[in-house]
mmCIF file of C-alpha atoms in Angstrom:
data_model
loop_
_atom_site.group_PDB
_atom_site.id
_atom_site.type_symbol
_atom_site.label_atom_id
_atom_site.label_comp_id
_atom_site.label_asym_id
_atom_site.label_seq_id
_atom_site.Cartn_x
_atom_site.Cartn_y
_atom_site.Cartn_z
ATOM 1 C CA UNK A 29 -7.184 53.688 -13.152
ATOM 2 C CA UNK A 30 -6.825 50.208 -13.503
ATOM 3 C CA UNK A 31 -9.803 47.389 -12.888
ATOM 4 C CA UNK A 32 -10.018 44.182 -11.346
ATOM 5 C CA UNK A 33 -13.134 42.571 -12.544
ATOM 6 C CA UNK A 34 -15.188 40.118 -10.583
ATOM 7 C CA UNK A 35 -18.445 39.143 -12.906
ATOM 8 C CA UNK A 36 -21.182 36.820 -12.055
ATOM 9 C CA UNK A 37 -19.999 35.939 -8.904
ATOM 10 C CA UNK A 38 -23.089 33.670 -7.459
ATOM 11 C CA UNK A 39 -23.300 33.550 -3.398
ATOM 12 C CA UNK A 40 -26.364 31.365 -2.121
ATOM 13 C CA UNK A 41 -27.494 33.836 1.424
ATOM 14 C CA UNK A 42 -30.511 34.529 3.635
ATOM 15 C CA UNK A 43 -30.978 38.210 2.911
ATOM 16 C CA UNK A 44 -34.931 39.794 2.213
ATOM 17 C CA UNK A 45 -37.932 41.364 3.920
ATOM 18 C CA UNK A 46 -39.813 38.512 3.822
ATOM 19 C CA UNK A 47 -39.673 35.856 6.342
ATOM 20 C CA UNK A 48 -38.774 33.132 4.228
ATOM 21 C CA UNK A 49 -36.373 34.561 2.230
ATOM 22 C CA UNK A 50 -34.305 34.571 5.597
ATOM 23 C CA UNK A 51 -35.672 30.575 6.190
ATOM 24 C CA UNK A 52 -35.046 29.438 2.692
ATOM 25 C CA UNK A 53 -32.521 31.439 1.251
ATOM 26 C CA UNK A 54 -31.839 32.510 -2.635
ATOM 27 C CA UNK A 55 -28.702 33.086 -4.641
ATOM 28 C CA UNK A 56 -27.256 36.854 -5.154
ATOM 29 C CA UNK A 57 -25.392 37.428 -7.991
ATOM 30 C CA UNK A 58 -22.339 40.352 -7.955
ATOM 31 C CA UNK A 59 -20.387 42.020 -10.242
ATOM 32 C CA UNK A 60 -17.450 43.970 -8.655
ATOM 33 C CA UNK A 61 -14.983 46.083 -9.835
ATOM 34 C CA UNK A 62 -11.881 47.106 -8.263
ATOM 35 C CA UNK A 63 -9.785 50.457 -9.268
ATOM 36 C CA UNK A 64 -6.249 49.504 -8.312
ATOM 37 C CA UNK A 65 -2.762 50.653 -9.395
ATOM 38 C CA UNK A 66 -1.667 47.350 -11.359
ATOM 39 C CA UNK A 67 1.446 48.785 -12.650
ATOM 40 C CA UNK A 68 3.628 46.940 -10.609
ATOM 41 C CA UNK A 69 2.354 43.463 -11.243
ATOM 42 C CA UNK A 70 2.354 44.451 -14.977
ATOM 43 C CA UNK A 71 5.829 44.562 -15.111
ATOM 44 C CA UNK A 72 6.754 41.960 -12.023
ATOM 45 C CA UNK A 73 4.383 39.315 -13.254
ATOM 46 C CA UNK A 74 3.769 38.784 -9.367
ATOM 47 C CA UNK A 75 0.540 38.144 -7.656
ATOM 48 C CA UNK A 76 2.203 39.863 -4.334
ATOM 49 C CA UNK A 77 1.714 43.135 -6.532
ATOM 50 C CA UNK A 78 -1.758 43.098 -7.179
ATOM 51 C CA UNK A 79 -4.901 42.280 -5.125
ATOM 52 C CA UNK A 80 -5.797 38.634 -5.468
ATOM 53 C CA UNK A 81 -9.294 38.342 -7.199
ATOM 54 C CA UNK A 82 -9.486 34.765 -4.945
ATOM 55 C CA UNK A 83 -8.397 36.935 -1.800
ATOM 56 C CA UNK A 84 -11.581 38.971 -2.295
ATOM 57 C CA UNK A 85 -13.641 36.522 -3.609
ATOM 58 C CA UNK A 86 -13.490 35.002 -0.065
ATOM 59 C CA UNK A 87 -13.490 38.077 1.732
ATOM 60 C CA UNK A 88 -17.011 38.560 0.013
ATOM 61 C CA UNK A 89 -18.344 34.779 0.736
ATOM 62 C CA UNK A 90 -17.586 35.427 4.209
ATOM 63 C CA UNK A 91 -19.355 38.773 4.714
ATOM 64 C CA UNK A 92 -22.374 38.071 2.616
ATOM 65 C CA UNK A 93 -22.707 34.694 4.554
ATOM 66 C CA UNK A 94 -22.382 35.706 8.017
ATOM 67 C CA UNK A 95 -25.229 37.651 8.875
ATOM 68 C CA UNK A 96 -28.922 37.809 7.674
ATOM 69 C CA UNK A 97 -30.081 41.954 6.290
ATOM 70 C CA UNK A 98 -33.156 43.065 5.109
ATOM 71 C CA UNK A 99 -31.784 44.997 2.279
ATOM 72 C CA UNK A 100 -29.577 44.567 -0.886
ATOM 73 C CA UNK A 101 -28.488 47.960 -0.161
ATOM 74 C CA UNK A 102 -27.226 46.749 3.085
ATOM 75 C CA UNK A 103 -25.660 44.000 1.876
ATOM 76 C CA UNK A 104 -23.869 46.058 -1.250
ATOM 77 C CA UNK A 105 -22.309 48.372 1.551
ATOM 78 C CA UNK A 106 -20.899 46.184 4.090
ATOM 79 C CA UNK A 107 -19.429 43.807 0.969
ATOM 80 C CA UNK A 108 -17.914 47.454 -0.204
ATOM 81 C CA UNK A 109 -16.953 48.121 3.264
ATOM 82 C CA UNK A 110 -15.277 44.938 3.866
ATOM 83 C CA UNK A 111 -12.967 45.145 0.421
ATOM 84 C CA UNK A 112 -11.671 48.430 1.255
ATOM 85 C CA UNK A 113 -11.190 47.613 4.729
ATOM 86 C CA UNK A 114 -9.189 44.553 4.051
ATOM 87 C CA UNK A 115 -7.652 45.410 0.679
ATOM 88 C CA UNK A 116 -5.692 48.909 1.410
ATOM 89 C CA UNK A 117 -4.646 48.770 -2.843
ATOM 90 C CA UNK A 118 -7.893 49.062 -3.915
ATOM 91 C CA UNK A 119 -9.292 52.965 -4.697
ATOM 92 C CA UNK A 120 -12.565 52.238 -5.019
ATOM 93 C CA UNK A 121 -14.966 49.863 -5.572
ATOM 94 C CA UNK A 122 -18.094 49.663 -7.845
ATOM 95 C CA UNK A 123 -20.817 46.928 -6.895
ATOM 96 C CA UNK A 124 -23.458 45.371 -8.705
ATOM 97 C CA UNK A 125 -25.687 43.162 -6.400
ATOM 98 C CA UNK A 126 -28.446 40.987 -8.566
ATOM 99 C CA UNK A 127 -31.500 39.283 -6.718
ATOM 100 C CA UNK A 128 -32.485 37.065 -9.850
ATOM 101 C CA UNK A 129 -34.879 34.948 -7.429
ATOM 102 C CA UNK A 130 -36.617 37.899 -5.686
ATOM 103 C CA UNK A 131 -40.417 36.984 -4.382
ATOM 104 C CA UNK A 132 -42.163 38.925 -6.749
ATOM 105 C CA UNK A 133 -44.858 38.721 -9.076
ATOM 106 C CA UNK A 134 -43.317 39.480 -12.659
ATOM 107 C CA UNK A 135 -41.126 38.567 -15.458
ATOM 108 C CA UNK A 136 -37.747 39.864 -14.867
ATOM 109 C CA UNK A 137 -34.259 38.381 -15.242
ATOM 110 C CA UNK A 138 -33.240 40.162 -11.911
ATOM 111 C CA UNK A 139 -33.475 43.301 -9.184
ATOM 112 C CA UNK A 140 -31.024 44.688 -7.658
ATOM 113 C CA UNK A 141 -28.591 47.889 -7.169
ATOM 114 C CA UNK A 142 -25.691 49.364 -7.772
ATOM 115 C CA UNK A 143 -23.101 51.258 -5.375
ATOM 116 C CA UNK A 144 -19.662 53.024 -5.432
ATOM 117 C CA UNK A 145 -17.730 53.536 -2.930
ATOM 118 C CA UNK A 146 -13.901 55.017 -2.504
ATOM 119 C CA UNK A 147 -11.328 55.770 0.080
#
């Protein structure tokens, strides 16, 4: 199957178990990727026969945005949930969401986790 790839994809939102993580905020980082029949657009050269990576870029802005969750794991599935919701192409999806900024006391380069979800 064919992959759209989304990497590094940097969304400041209000998402933790601690209070101020919900008051101050933090950036998520995602890397997405998109199973999708790109035959079509190989051969058309036509974004109308492929799923716009801009398209879901937004789509995933707006969900992550719009509501505050306690979880990453949350926030991976209703990202997941929106893309094949709104993007009937797309397979499946594989998702990759990074907390580099998470409140804890260590040195790491990120948390985070890592779902897959298909029709």
């Amino acid at each position: 199957m064919d992959k759209i790839l989304i990497r590094d994809l940097k969304i400041f939102a209000y998402h933790g178990v601690n209070p101020e993580e919900k008051r101050d905020g933090q950036h998520f980082v995602f890397d997405i990727d998109l199973s999708v029949n790109m035959t079509k657009a190989c051969y058309s050269d036509d974004v109308n026969d492929t799923v716009s990576y801009a398209k879901v870029i937004k789509t995933v802005k707006r969900v992550v945005t719009g509501e505050k969750y306690d979880l990453l794991e949350k926030v991976a599935q209703i990202t997941a949930d929106a893309i094949l919701e709104e993007y009937p192409e797309v397979f499946s999806v594989d998702i990759t969401l990074k907390k580099p900024e998470a409140p804890v006391k260590a040195d790491f380069g990120w948390v985070g986790v890592r779902i897959s979800r298909e029709r």
